[in-house]
Coordinates of C-alpha atoms in Angstrom, one line a residue:
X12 CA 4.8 -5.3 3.1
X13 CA 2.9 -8.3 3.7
X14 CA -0.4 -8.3 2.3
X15 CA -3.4 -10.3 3.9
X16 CA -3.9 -12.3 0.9
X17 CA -0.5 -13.9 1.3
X18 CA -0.8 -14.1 4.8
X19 CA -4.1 -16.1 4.3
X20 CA -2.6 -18.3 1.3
X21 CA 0.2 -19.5 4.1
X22 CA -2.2 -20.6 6.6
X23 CA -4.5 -22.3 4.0
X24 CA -1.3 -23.9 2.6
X25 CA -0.5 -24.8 6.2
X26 CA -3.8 -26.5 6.4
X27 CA -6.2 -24.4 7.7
X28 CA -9.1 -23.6 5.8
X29 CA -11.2 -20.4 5.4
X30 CA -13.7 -21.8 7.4
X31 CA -11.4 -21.9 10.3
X32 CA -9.8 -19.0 9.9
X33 CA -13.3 -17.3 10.0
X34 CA -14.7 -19.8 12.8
X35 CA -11.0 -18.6 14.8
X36 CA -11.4 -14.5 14.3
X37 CA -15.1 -15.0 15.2
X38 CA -14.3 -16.7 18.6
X39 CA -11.8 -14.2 18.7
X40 CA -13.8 -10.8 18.3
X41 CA -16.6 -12.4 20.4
X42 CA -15.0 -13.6 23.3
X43 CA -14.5 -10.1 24.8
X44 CA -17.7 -8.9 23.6
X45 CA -19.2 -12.1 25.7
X46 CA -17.3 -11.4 29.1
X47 CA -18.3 -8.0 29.1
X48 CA -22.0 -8.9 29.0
X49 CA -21.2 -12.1 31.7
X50 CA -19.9 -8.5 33.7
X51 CA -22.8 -6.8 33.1
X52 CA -25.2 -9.8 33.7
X53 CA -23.7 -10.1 37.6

């Protein structure tokens, strides 16, 4: 099994950074988070 560390280590050596990586799963968690309150807003 795969673990997350190597998974990380070949998308930094891909060229992604951890700050992207971190910027990418924010977006990723929040951007259902923020539709549901857009819903709720209407």
């Amino acid at each position: 099994m795969v673990t997350l560390m190597e998974i990380y280590a070949s998308l930094f050596n891909e060229g992604f950074t951890w700050m992207d990586m971190w910027i990418h799963k924010a977006q990723l968690m929040a951007e259902p988070v923020s539709r549901e309150c857009h819903l709720q807003i209407q």
